[in-house]
mmCIF file of C-alpha atoms in Angstrom:
data_model
loop_
_atom_site.group_PDB
_atom_site.id
_atom_site.type_symbol
_atom_site.label_atom_id
_atom_site.label_comp_id
_atom_site.label_asym_id
_atom_site.label_seq_id
_atom_site.Cartn_x
_atom_site.Cartn_y
_atom_site.Cartn_z
ATOM 1 C CA MET A 9 -53.580 -32.302 -34.794
ATOM 2 C CA LEU A 10 -51.940 -34.116 -31.876
ATOM 3 C CA ALA A 11 -52.483 -37.853 -31.980
ATOM 4 C CA ASP A 12 -54.031 -38.253 -28.574
ATOM 5 C CA LEU A 13 -56.572 -35.339 -29.313
ATOM 6 C CA LYS A 14 -57.843 -36.740 -32.643
ATOM 7 C CA ASP A 15 -60.609 -39.087 -31.507
ATOM 8 C CA VAL A 16 -61.852 -37.503 -28.545
ATOM 9 C CA PRO A 17 -65.775 -37.113 -28.527
ATOM 10 C CA GLN A 18 -66.655 -33.547 -29.246
ATOM 11 C CA ASN A 19 -69.431 -31.853 -26.952
ATOM 12 C CA GLY A 20 -69.944 -28.454 -28.786
ATOM 13 C CA ILE A 21 -68.484 -26.448 -25.921
ATOM 14 C CA LYS A 22 -66.448 -23.297 -27.424
ATOM 15 C CA VAL A 23 -63.615 -21.992 -25.627
ATOM 16 C CA MET A 24 -61.188 -19.146 -26.040
ATOM 17 C CA SER A 25 -57.681 -19.266 -24.342
ATOM 18 C CA THR A 26 -55.855 -16.120 -23.421
ATOM 19 C CA PHE A 27 -52.224 -16.093 -22.213
ATOM 20 C CA ALA A 28 -52.239 -19.378 -24.210
ATOM 21 C CA CYS A 29 -48.462 -20.054 -23.656
ATOM 22 C CA GLY A 30 -47.581 -23.296 -25.219
ATOM 23 C CA GLY A 31 -51.136 -24.730 -25.369
ATOM 24 C CA GLY A 32 -51.219 -26.602 -21.975
ATOM 25 C CA SER A 33 -54.825 -25.364 -20.950
ATOM 26 C CA SER A 34 -56.104 -25.714 -24.572
ATOM 27 C CA MET A 35 -54.824 -29.258 -24.784
ATOM 28 C CA GLY A 36 -56.872 -29.808 -21.500
ATOM 29 C CA TYR A 37 -60.173 -28.329 -23.044
ATOM 30 C CA LYS A 38 -59.482 -30.564 -25.995
ATOM 31 C CA ARG A 39 -59.142 -33.706 -23.900
ATOM 32 C CA ALA A 40 -62.375 -32.811 -22.518
ATOM 33 C CA GLY A 41 -63.985 -32.454 -25.906
ATOM 34 C CA CYS A 42 -64.100 -28.871 -26.273
ATOM 35 C CA GLU A 43 -63.430 -26.919 -29.615
ATOM 36 C CA ILE A 44 -60.824 -24.024 -29.273
ATOM 37 C CA VAL A 45 -62.270 -21.235 -31.477
ATOM 38 C CA ALA A 46 -59.378 -18.720 -30.742
ATOM 39 C CA ALA A 47 -56.222 -18.039 -28.648
ATOM 40 C CA ASN A 48 -54.327 -15.121 -27.652
ATOM 41 C CA ASP A 49 -50.573 -14.481 -26.514
ATOM 42 C CA ILE A 50 -48.253 -11.748 -26.717
ATOM 43 C CA ASP A 51 -45.172 -13.885 -27.343
ATOM 44 C CA PRO A 52 -44.318 -14.731 -31.044
ATOM 45 C CA GLU A 53 -42.396 -17.928 -29.631
ATOM 46 C CA MET A 54 -45.631 -19.074 -27.849
ATOM 47 C CA ALA A 55 -47.477 -18.398 -30.835
ATOM 48 C CA TRP A 56 -45.285 -20.463 -33.131
ATOM 49 C CA HIS A 57 -45.453 -23.551 -30.703
ATOM 50 C CA TYR A 58 -49.334 -22.981 -30.190
ATOM 51 C CA LYS A 59 -50.135 -22.896 -33.912
ATOM 52 C CA ARG A 60 -47.736 -25.619 -34.650
ATOM 53 C CA ASN A 61 -49.486 -28.105 -32.168
ATOM 54 C CA LEU A 62 -53.090 -26.937 -32.217
ATOM 55 C CA ASN A 63 -53.827 -24.730 -35.173
ATOM 56 C CA PRO A 64 -56.833 -22.801 -33.901
ATOM 57 C CA PRO A 65 -59.113 -21.048 -36.611
ATOM 58 C CA ASN A 66 -58.375 -17.443 -34.820
ATOM 59 C CA TYR A 67 -55.046 -16.356 -33.157
ATOM 60 C CA PHE A 68 -54.299 -12.929 -31.861
ATOM 61 C CA LEU A 69 -50.632 -12.202 -31.376
ATOM 62 C CA CYS A 70 -51.050 -9.059 -29.103
ATOM 63 C CA PRO A 71 -51.226 -7.932 -25.605
ATOM 64 C CA ILE A 72 -54.648 -9.008 -24.038
ATOM 65 C CA ARG A 73 -55.701 -5.255 -23.532
ATOM 66 C CA ASP A 74 -55.666 -4.594 -27.302
ATOM 67 C CA LEU A 75 -58.645 -7.255 -27.627
ATOM 68 C CA LEU A 76 -60.747 -4.862 -25.642
ATOM 69 C CA THR A 77 -60.941 -2.539 -28.621
ATOM 70 C CA LYS A 78 -60.107 -4.730 -31.514
ATOM 71 C CA ASP A 79 -62.712 -6.006 -33.999
ATOM 72 C CA LEU A 80 -63.362 -9.644 -33.023
ATOM 73 C CA PRO A 81 -65.400 -12.457 -34.836
ATOM 74 C CA PRO A 82 -68.989 -12.837 -33.757
ATOM 75 C CA GLU A 83 -68.289 -16.372 -32.320
ATOM 76 C CA LEU A 84 -66.127 -14.817 -29.466
ATOM 77 C CA PHE A 85 -69.148 -13.108 -28.150
ATOM 78 C CA ALA A 86 -70.946 -16.463 -27.691
ATOM 79 C CA LEU A 87 -68.282 -18.409 -25.918
ATOM 80 C CA ASP A 88 -69.077 -21.085 -23.295
ATOM 81 C CA ILE A 89 -65.638 -20.667 -21.491
ATOM 82 C CA LEU A 90 -63.149 -17.776 -21.644
ATOM 83 C CA ASP A 91 -59.858 -19.144 -20.309
ATOM 84 C CA GLY A 92 -56.861 -17.160 -18.853
ATOM 85 C CA SER A 93 -53.723 -17.855 -16.953
ATOM 86 C CA PRO A 94 -52.088 -14.601 -16.601
ATOM 87 C CA PRO A 95 -48.315 -14.723 -16.175
ATOM 88 C CA CYS A 96 -47.950 -15.327 -12.351
ATOM 89 C CA SER A 97 -44.138 -14.602 -11.503
ATOM 90 C CA THR A 98 -45.226 -11.647 -9.451
ATOM 91 C CA PHE A 99 -47.155 -13.858 -7.141
ATOM 92 C CA SER A 100 -44.722 -16.642 -6.858
ATOM 93 C CA MET A 101 -43.386 -17.367 -3.399
ATOM 94 C CA ALA A 102 -39.948 -17.480 -4.958
ATOM 95 C CA GLY A 103 -38.006 -14.182 -4.483
ATOM 96 C CA SER A 104 -39.169 -10.752 -3.441
ATOM 97 C CA ARG A 105 -42.382 -10.842 -5.041
ATOM 98 C CA GLU A 106 -44.077 -7.828 -3.711
ATOM 99 C CA GLU A 107 -41.199 -5.587 -5.245
ATOM 100 C CA GLY A 108 -42.663 -6.529 -8.839
ATOM 101 C CA TRP A 109 -46.218 -5.615 -8.149
ATOM 102 C CA GLY A 110 -47.228 -2.607 -10.170
ATOM 103 C CA LYS A 111 -44.065 -2.399 -12.292
ATOM 104 C CA ASP A 112 -43.293 -2.659 -16.028
ATOM 105 C CA LYS A 113 -41.222 -5.656 -16.964
ATOM 106 C CA HIS A 114 -40.503 -8.104 -19.707
ATOM 107 C CA PHE A 115 -41.818 -11.483 -18.760
ATOM 108 C CA ARG A 116 -39.490 -13.004 -21.311
ATOM 109 C CA GLU A 117 -37.200 -11.818 -23.957
ATOM 110 C CA GLY A 118 -38.949 -10.769 -27.052
ATOM 111 C CA GLN A 119 -41.906 -9.610 -25.337
ATOM 112 C CA ALA A 120 -43.274 -6.069 -24.916
ATOM 113 C CA LYS A 121 -43.171 -4.725 -21.171
ATOM 114 C CA GLN A 122 -46.298 -5.361 -19.305
ATOM 115 C CA VAL A 123 -47.360 -4.536 -15.703
ATOM 116 C CA LEU A 124 -47.948 -8.168 -14.550
ATOM 117 C CA SER A 125 -49.932 -7.623 -11.683
ATOM 118 C CA ASP A 126 -52.521 -5.753 -13.881
ATOM 119 C CA LEU A 127 -52.789 -8.708 -16.376
ATOM 120 C CA PHE A 128 -55.467 -10.349 -14.326
ATOM 121 C CA PHE A 129 -57.746 -7.342 -14.636
ATOM 122 C CA ASP A 130 -57.034 -6.938 -18.279
ATOM 123 C CA TYR A 131 -58.315 -10.556 -18.496
ATOM 124 C CA LEU A 132 -61.576 -9.753 -16.383
ATOM 125 C CA ASP A 133 -62.204 -6.582 -18.717
ATOM 126 C CA LEU A 134 -62.202 -9.050 -21.605
ATOM 127 C CA VAL A 135 -64.599 -11.424 -19.635
ATOM 128 C CA GLU A 136 -66.681 -8.129 -19.350
ATOM 129 C CA ARG A 137 -66.591 -7.579 -22.973
ATOM 130 C CA LEU A 138 -67.236 -10.995 -24.356
ATOM 131 C CA LYS A 139 -69.679 -12.234 -21.490
ATOM 132 C CA PRO A 140 -68.868 -15.941 -21.848
ATOM 133 C CA ARG A 141 -71.077 -18.296 -19.830
ATOM 134 C CA VAL A 142 -68.177 -19.243 -17.564
ATOM 135 C CA ALA A 143 -64.717 -17.625 -17.047
ATOM 136 C CA ILE A 144 -61.790 -19.934 -15.698
ATOM 137 C CA ALA A 145 -58.502 -18.402 -14.555
ATOM 138 C CA GLU A 146 -55.647 -20.312 -13.104
ATOM 139 C CA ASN A 147 -52.481 -18.798 -11.213
ATOM 140 C CA VAL A 148 -49.883 -19.864 -8.433
ATOM 141 C CA LYS A 149 -50.609 -20.785 -4.944
ATOM 142 C CA GLY A 150 -48.842 -17.564 -3.776
ATOM 143 C CA MET A 151 -52.168 -15.624 -4.756
ATOM 144 C CA ILE A 152 -53.656 -16.895 -1.623
ATOM 145 C CA LEU A 153 -50.839 -16.498 0.785
ATOM 146 C CA GLY A 154 -49.655 -13.332 2.514
ATOM 147 C CA ASN A 155 -50.049 -9.946 1.089
ATOM 148 C CA ALA A 156 -51.440 -11.329 -2.053
ATOM 149 C CA LYS A 157 -54.576 -12.459 -0.467
ATOM 150 C CA GLY A 158 -55.733 -8.705 -0.798
ATOM 151 C CA TYR A 159 -55.169 -8.947 -4.315
ATOM 152 C CA THR A 160 -57.138 -12.026 -4.738
ATOM 153 C CA LYS A 161 -60.025 -10.519 -2.899
ATOM 154 C CA MET A 162 -60.078 -7.568 -5.445
ATOM 155 C CA VAL A 163 -60.159 -10.187 -8.243
ATOM 156 C CA MET A 164 -63.227 -11.858 -6.701
ATOM 157 C CA ALA A 165 -64.747 -8.580 -6.251
ATOM 158 C CA ARG A 166 -64.228 -7.747 -9.822
ATOM 159 C CA PHE A 167 -65.853 -10.798 -10.870
ATOM 160 C CA LYS A 168 -68.916 -9.958 -9.024
ATOM 161 C CA GLU A 169 -68.990 -6.452 -10.354
ATOM 162 C CA ILE A 170 -69.170 -7.604 -13.815
ATOM 163 C CA GLY A 171 -71.868 -9.970 -13.247
ATOM 164 C CA TYR A 172 -70.413 -13.378 -12.418
ATOM 165 C CA ARG A 173 -70.398 -15.788 -9.433
ATOM 166 C CA PRO A 174 -66.730 -16.820 -8.683
ATOM 167 C CA GLN A 175 -65.515 -19.603 -6.781
ATOM 168 C CA LEU A 176 -61.977 -20.303 -5.789
ATOM 169 C CA PHE A 177 -60.033 -23.590 -5.803
ATOM 170 C CA LEU A 178 -56.622 -24.961 -4.767
ATOM 171 C CA LEU A 179 -55.767 -28.071 -6.816
ATOM 172 C CA ASN A 180 -52.693 -30.308 -6.750
ATOM 173 C CA GLY A 181 -51.681 -31.485 -10.235
ATOM 174 C CA ALA A 182 -51.063 -34.899 -8.803
ATOM 175 C CA ASP A 183 -54.745 -35.455 -7.570
ATOM 176 C CA CYS A 184 -55.642 -34.725 -11.321
ATOM 177 C CA GLY A 185 -53.473 -37.448 -12.814
ATOM 178 C CA VAL A 186 -50.578 -35.406 -13.608
ATOM 179 C CA PRO A 187 -47.326 -37.123 -12.283
ATOM 180 C CA GLN A 188 -46.189 -33.785 -10.748
ATOM 181 C CA ARG A 189 -46.982 -32.102 -7.440
ATOM 182 C CA ARG A 190 -48.040 -28.868 -8.892
ATOM 183 C CA GLU A 191 -50.424 -26.567 -6.734
ATOM 184 C CA ARG A 192 -52.307 -24.031 -8.510
ATOM 185 C CA VAL A 193 -55.290 -21.852 -7.832
ATOM 186 C CA PHE A 194 -58.258 -21.830 -10.076
ATOM 187 C CA PHE A 195 -60.817 -19.161 -10.215
ATOM 188 C CA VAL A 196 -64.055 -20.472 -11.716
ATOM 189 C CA ALA A 197 -66.995 -18.078 -12.323
ATOM 190 C CA ILE A 198 -70.400 -18.559 -13.968
ATOM 191 C CA ARG A 199 -72.412 -15.842 -15.369
ATOM 192 C CA ASP A 200 -75.245 -14.664 -13.082
ATOM 193 C CA ASP A 201 -78.118 -15.192 -15.522
ATOM 194 C CA MET A 202 -77.209 -18.821 -15.259
ATOM 195 C CA LYS A 203 -78.898 -21.122 -12.935
ATOM 196 C CA ALA A 204 -76.605 -23.409 -11.259
ATOM 197 C CA PHE A 205 -75.544 -24.909 -7.887
ATOM 198 C CA PRO A 206 -72.056 -24.232 -6.805
ATOM 199 C CA LEU A 207 -69.377 -26.181 -8.369
ATOM 200 C CA GLU A 208 -68.069 -29.223 -6.798
ATOM 201 C CA LEU A 209 -64.339 -29.727 -7.619
ATOM 202 C CA ALA A 210 -62.172 -32.191 -5.398
ATOM 203 C CA PRO A 211 -60.279 -34.471 -7.705
ATOM 204 C CA LYS A 212 -58.848 -37.710 -6.117
ATOM 205 C CA HIS A 213 -56.897 -39.377 -8.965
ATOM 206 C CA LYS A 214 -54.440 -42.139 -7.892
ATOM 207 C CA TRP A 215 -50.955 -40.399 -7.853
ATOM 208 C CA ILE A 216 -48.436 -41.290 -10.538
ATOM 209 C CA SER A 217 -44.911 -41.561 -9.805
ATOM 210 C CA VAL A 218 -42.165 -40.399 -12.014
ATOM 211 C CA ARG A 219 -40.994 -43.813 -12.627
ATOM 212 C CA GLU A 220 -44.215 -45.243 -13.488
ATOM 213 C CA ALA A 221 -44.934 -42.207 -15.897
ATOM 214 C CA THR A 222 -41.734 -42.662 -17.781
ATOM 215 C CA ALA A 223 -40.984 -46.407 -17.602
ATOM 216 C CA ASP A 224 -41.156 -46.732 -21.367
ATOM 217 C CA LEU A 225 -38.778 -43.916 -22.102
ATOM 218 C CA GLN A 226 -35.561 -44.979 -20.404
ATOM 219 C CA LYS A 227 -33.765 -46.190 -23.541
ATOM 220 C CA LEU A 228 -32.399 -42.635 -24.759
ATOM 221 C CA THR A 229 -31.343 -41.850 -28.217
ATOM 222 C CA ASP A 230 -27.643 -40.862 -28.964
ATOM 223 C CA GLU A 231 -28.880 -37.373 -29.278
ATOM 224 C CA GLU A 232 -30.622 -37.457 -25.728
ATOM 225 C CA ILE A 233 -27.572 -38.998 -24.353
ATOM 226 C CA ARG A 234 -25.474 -35.933 -25.553
ATOM 227 C CA GLU A 235 -28.276 -33.450 -24.554
ATOM 228 C CA THR A 236 -28.892 -34.782 -20.990
ATOM 229 C CA ALA A 237 -25.219 -35.310 -20.185
ATOM 230 C CA PRO A 238 -24.026 -34.422 -16.683
ATOM 231 C CA ALA A 239 -22.128 -31.267 -15.987
ATOM 232 C CA LEU A 240 -19.303 -30.987 -13.629
ATOM 233 C CA ASN A 241 -21.768 -29.851 -10.738
ATOM 234 C CA ASP A 242 -23.850 -32.971 -11.438
ATOM 235 C CA LEU A 243 -20.747 -35.190 -11.176
ATOM 236 C CA LYS A 244 -19.773 -33.602 -7.711
ATOM 237 C CA TRP A 245 -23.330 -33.517 -6.023
ATOM 238 C CA TRP A 246 -25.653 -35.884 -7.806
ATOM 239 C CA SER A 247 -24.393 -39.080 -5.811
ATOM 240 C CA LYS A 248 -24.321 -37.104 -2.703
ATOM 241 C CA THR A 249 -28.158 -36.101 -2.807
ATOM 242 C CA GLN A 250 -30.932 -38.029 -1.719
ATOM 243 C CA PRO A 251 -34.001 -38.621 -4.203
ATOM 244 C CA GLY A 252 -36.460 -35.963 -3.678
ATOM 245 C CA SER A 253 -33.899 -33.510 -2.381
ATOM 246 C CA ASP A 254 -31.668 -30.799 -3.968
ATOM 247 C CA TYR A 255 -27.748 -30.328 -4.165
ATOM 248 C CA GLY A 256 -28.145 -27.574 -1.624
ATOM 249 C CA VAL A 257 -28.467 -29.819 1.121
ATOM 250 C CA ALA A 258 -25.588 -31.959 0.299
ATOM 251 C CA ALA A 259 -23.502 -28.784 -0.569
ATOM 252 C CA MET A 260 -24.294 -27.212 2.785
ATOM 253 C CA LYS A 261 -23.455 -30.479 4.698
ATOM 254 C CA GLU A 262 -20.033 -30.615 2.907
ATOM 255 C CA THR A 263 -19.004 -26.988 2.394
ATOM 256 C CA GLY A 264 -21.401 -24.951 4.426
ATOM 257 C CA LYS A 265 -22.003 -22.624 1.673
ATOM 258 C CA PRO A 266 -25.577 -22.213 0.447
ATOM 259 C CA THR A 267 -25.577 -23.134 -3.242
ATOM 260 C CA GLY A 268 -27.255 -25.559 -5.554
ATOM 261 C CA PHE A 269 -30.683 -25.364 -3.975
ATOM 262 C CA SER A 270 -32.530 -24.890 -7.263
ATOM 263 C CA THR A 271 -31.173 -28.023 -8.674
ATOM 264 C CA LYS A 272 -33.656 -31.061 -7.755
ATOM 265 C CA LYS A 273 -32.968 -34.624 -7.908
ATOM 266 C CA LEU A 274 -36.204 -36.433 -8.384
ATOM 267 C CA ASN A 275 -37.522 -39.239 -6.304
ATOM 268 C CA GLY A 276 -38.656 -41.939 -9.017
ATOM 269 C CA ASP A 277 -41.144 -43.306 -6.217
ATOM 270 C CA THR A 278 -43.419 -40.156 -6.114
ATOM 271 C CA PRO A 279 -44.875 -37.737 -8.589
ATOM 272 C CA SER A 280 -42.308 -34.865 -9.623
ATOM 273 C CA ASN A 281 -41.456 -31.777 -7.857
ATOM 274 C CA THR A 282 -43.291 -28.636 -9.457
ATOM 275 C CA LEU A 283 -41.552 -28.331 -13.036
ATOM 276 C CA THR A 284 -40.409 -24.765 -13.692
ATOM 277 C CA ALA A 285 -38.996 -22.889 -16.822
ATOM 278 C CA THR A 286 -35.370 -23.784 -15.919
ATOM 279 C CA ASP A 287 -33.790 -27.082 -16.715
ATOM 280 C CA MET A 288 -32.706 -27.911 -13.192
ATOM 281 C CA PHE A 289 -34.133 -31.287 -12.794
ATOM 282 C CA LYS A 290 -32.118 -34.490 -12.425
ATOM 283 C CA HIS A 291 -32.895 -38.275 -13.190
ATOM 284 C CA TRP A 292 -33.513 -40.241 -9.900
ATOM 285 C CA SER A 293 -31.316 -43.196 -10.955
ATOM 286 C CA GLN A 294 -28.939 -41.880 -13.744
ATOM 287 C CA CYS A 295 -26.494 -38.771 -13.265
ATOM 288 C CA ARG A 296 -28.172 -36.838 -15.963
ATOM 289 C CA LYS A 297 -30.701 -34.191 -16.869
ATOM 290 C CA LEU A 298 -34.258 -35.293 -18.066
ATOM 291 C CA THR A 299 -35.100 -35.640 -21.574
ATOM 292 C CA PHE A 300 -37.680 -33.597 -23.296
ATOM 293 C CA ARG A 301 -39.772 -36.775 -23.701
ATOM 294 C CA GLU A 302 -39.659 -37.187 -19.921
ATOM 295 C CA TRP A 303 -40.683 -33.754 -19.337
ATOM 296 C CA LYS A 304 -43.690 -34.084 -21.555
ATOM 297 C CA ARG A 305 -44.849 -37.066 -19.486
ATOM 298 C CA LEU A 306 -44.442 -35.150 -16.227
ATOM 299 C CA GLY A 307 -46.245 -32.250 -17.561
ATOM 300 C CA SER A 308 -49.048 -34.537 -19.099
ATOM 301 C CA PHE A 309 -48.253 -33.104 -22.594
ATOM 302 C CA PRO A 310 -48.834 -35.268 -25.563
ATOM 303 C CA ASP A 311 -45.854 -37.500 -26.619
ATOM 304 C CA ASP A 312 -45.908 -35.876 -30.084
ATOM 305 C CA TYR A 313 -46.098 -32.210 -28.869
ATOM 306 C CA GLU A 314 -43.473 -30.351 -31.054
ATOM 307 C CA ALA A 315 -40.960 -27.820 -29.918
ATOM 308 C CA LYS A 316 -38.187 -25.903 -32.040
ATOM 309 C CA THR A 317 -35.662 -27.172 -29.497
ATOM 310 C CA ASP A 318 -35.692 -29.463 -26.440
ATOM 311 C CA LYS A 319 -34.881 -26.457 -24.366
ATOM 312 C CA ILE A 320 -37.583 -24.534 -25.661
ATOM 313 C CA GLY A 321 -39.982 -27.180 -25.066
ATOM 314 C CA LYS A 322 -38.932 -27.661 -21.457
ATOM 315 C CA TYR A 323 -39.596 -24.011 -21.054
ATOM 316 C CA MET A 324 -43.108 -24.261 -22.374
ATOM 317 C CA ILE A 325 -44.056 -27.063 -20.133
ATOM 318 C CA GLY A 326 -42.642 -25.438 -16.823
ATOM 319 C CA MET A 327 -44.659 -22.274 -17.760
ATOM 320 C CA SER A 328 -48.015 -24.264 -18.923
ATOM 321 C CA VAL A 329 -50.883 -25.395 -16.962
ATOM 322 C CA PRO A 330 -50.445 -29.218 -17.140
ATOM 323 C CA PRO A 331 -53.371 -30.477 -19.699
ATOM 324 C CA LYS A 332 -54.773 -33.077 -17.177
ATOM 325 C CA MET A 333 -55.346 -30.295 -14.636
ATOM 326 C CA THR A 334 -57.393 -28.131 -16.887
ATOM 327 C CA GLU A 335 -59.320 -31.341 -18.333
ATOM 328 C CA VAL A 336 -60.206 -32.159 -14.772
ATOM 329 C CA VAL A 337 -61.545 -28.588 -14.322
ATOM 330 C CA ALA A 338 -63.335 -28.552 -17.812
ATOM 331 C CA ARG A 339 -65.022 -31.710 -17.214
ATOM 332 C CA ALA A 340 -66.491 -30.593 -13.817
ATOM 333 C CA VAL A 341 -67.868 -27.378 -15.326
ATOM 334 C CA ILE A 342 -69.391 -29.077 -18.247
ATOM 335 C CA LYS A 343 -71.089 -31.703 -16.328
ATOM 336 C CA GLN A 344 -72.247 -29.410 -13.515
ATOM 337 C CA TRP A 345 -72.798 -26.168 -15.262
ATOM 338 C CA LEU A 346 -72.929 -26.140 -19.099
ATOM 339 C CA GLN A 347 -74.378 -29.631 -19.820
ATOM 340 C CA PRO A 348 -76.058 -30.921 -16.661
ATOM 341 C CA THR A 349 -77.917 -34.049 -17.139
#
């Protein structure tokens, strides 16, 4: 059990996490006092990390669609919350997202092929089968922009069709106590037979800067010094890049060539940029990459979260919902819908 989750008072709320990834959402629910009774993901690497850090009583390593016909434990038909964060690269604003809609693809090496734009509806089919009191799903901001708005309307319509009253929220991780400006969309739906007012969800946590979040981590180990050593590209562009900007700005100014835009130099006095699955984020005052310990702080992951390697750990954090974001949503749902006073 992760140390900062051991002494959280329990509230009896039972949760299943689908598309569980490295456990970001689940750690948020546990921070809110919930019990994780089951988890699911298709990726063996994700499964190893989830089990290592959270050790749920039930783990299903399979496509979510398999859960629609598989024999499942009876407790999964009495869930308070069914959580899901379907892989979202097809709705990201980066790249030609519409070209990936409706197509089979590997989300990551080692996985079976899936039609990523269908996975949200697979999740909704599981909601229809298990009938939890509340369903919560997270995705990227791109779902409410451009052509994807039509897809989002279909998701909302499907929620209603299967007997739920859905609401849609756009949240910023920095407003939830995460030292990261990560905007995400949350679908929160309550079952039709439950009496409740519409959920109010507008967190206003004081923003935490990168420097503040990592102040006690600046003395690196010898291994961290080796792991985060600057590459030639860093030695060339880091000093020419303003905090909060990217190498591409400096490169364009000096060479006129559009290169290096994906490499970010963080601003120590603000929350981080959105962390992604690539290790392209540089320290604000030292010419180096960020350590895994710093990534965990910026992702609101526990300090003792374990990964096979720092590289994989950073990937997990970049792919995961920050625990503190999920905690904020969970606490609001519990207080207003599941355990109102």
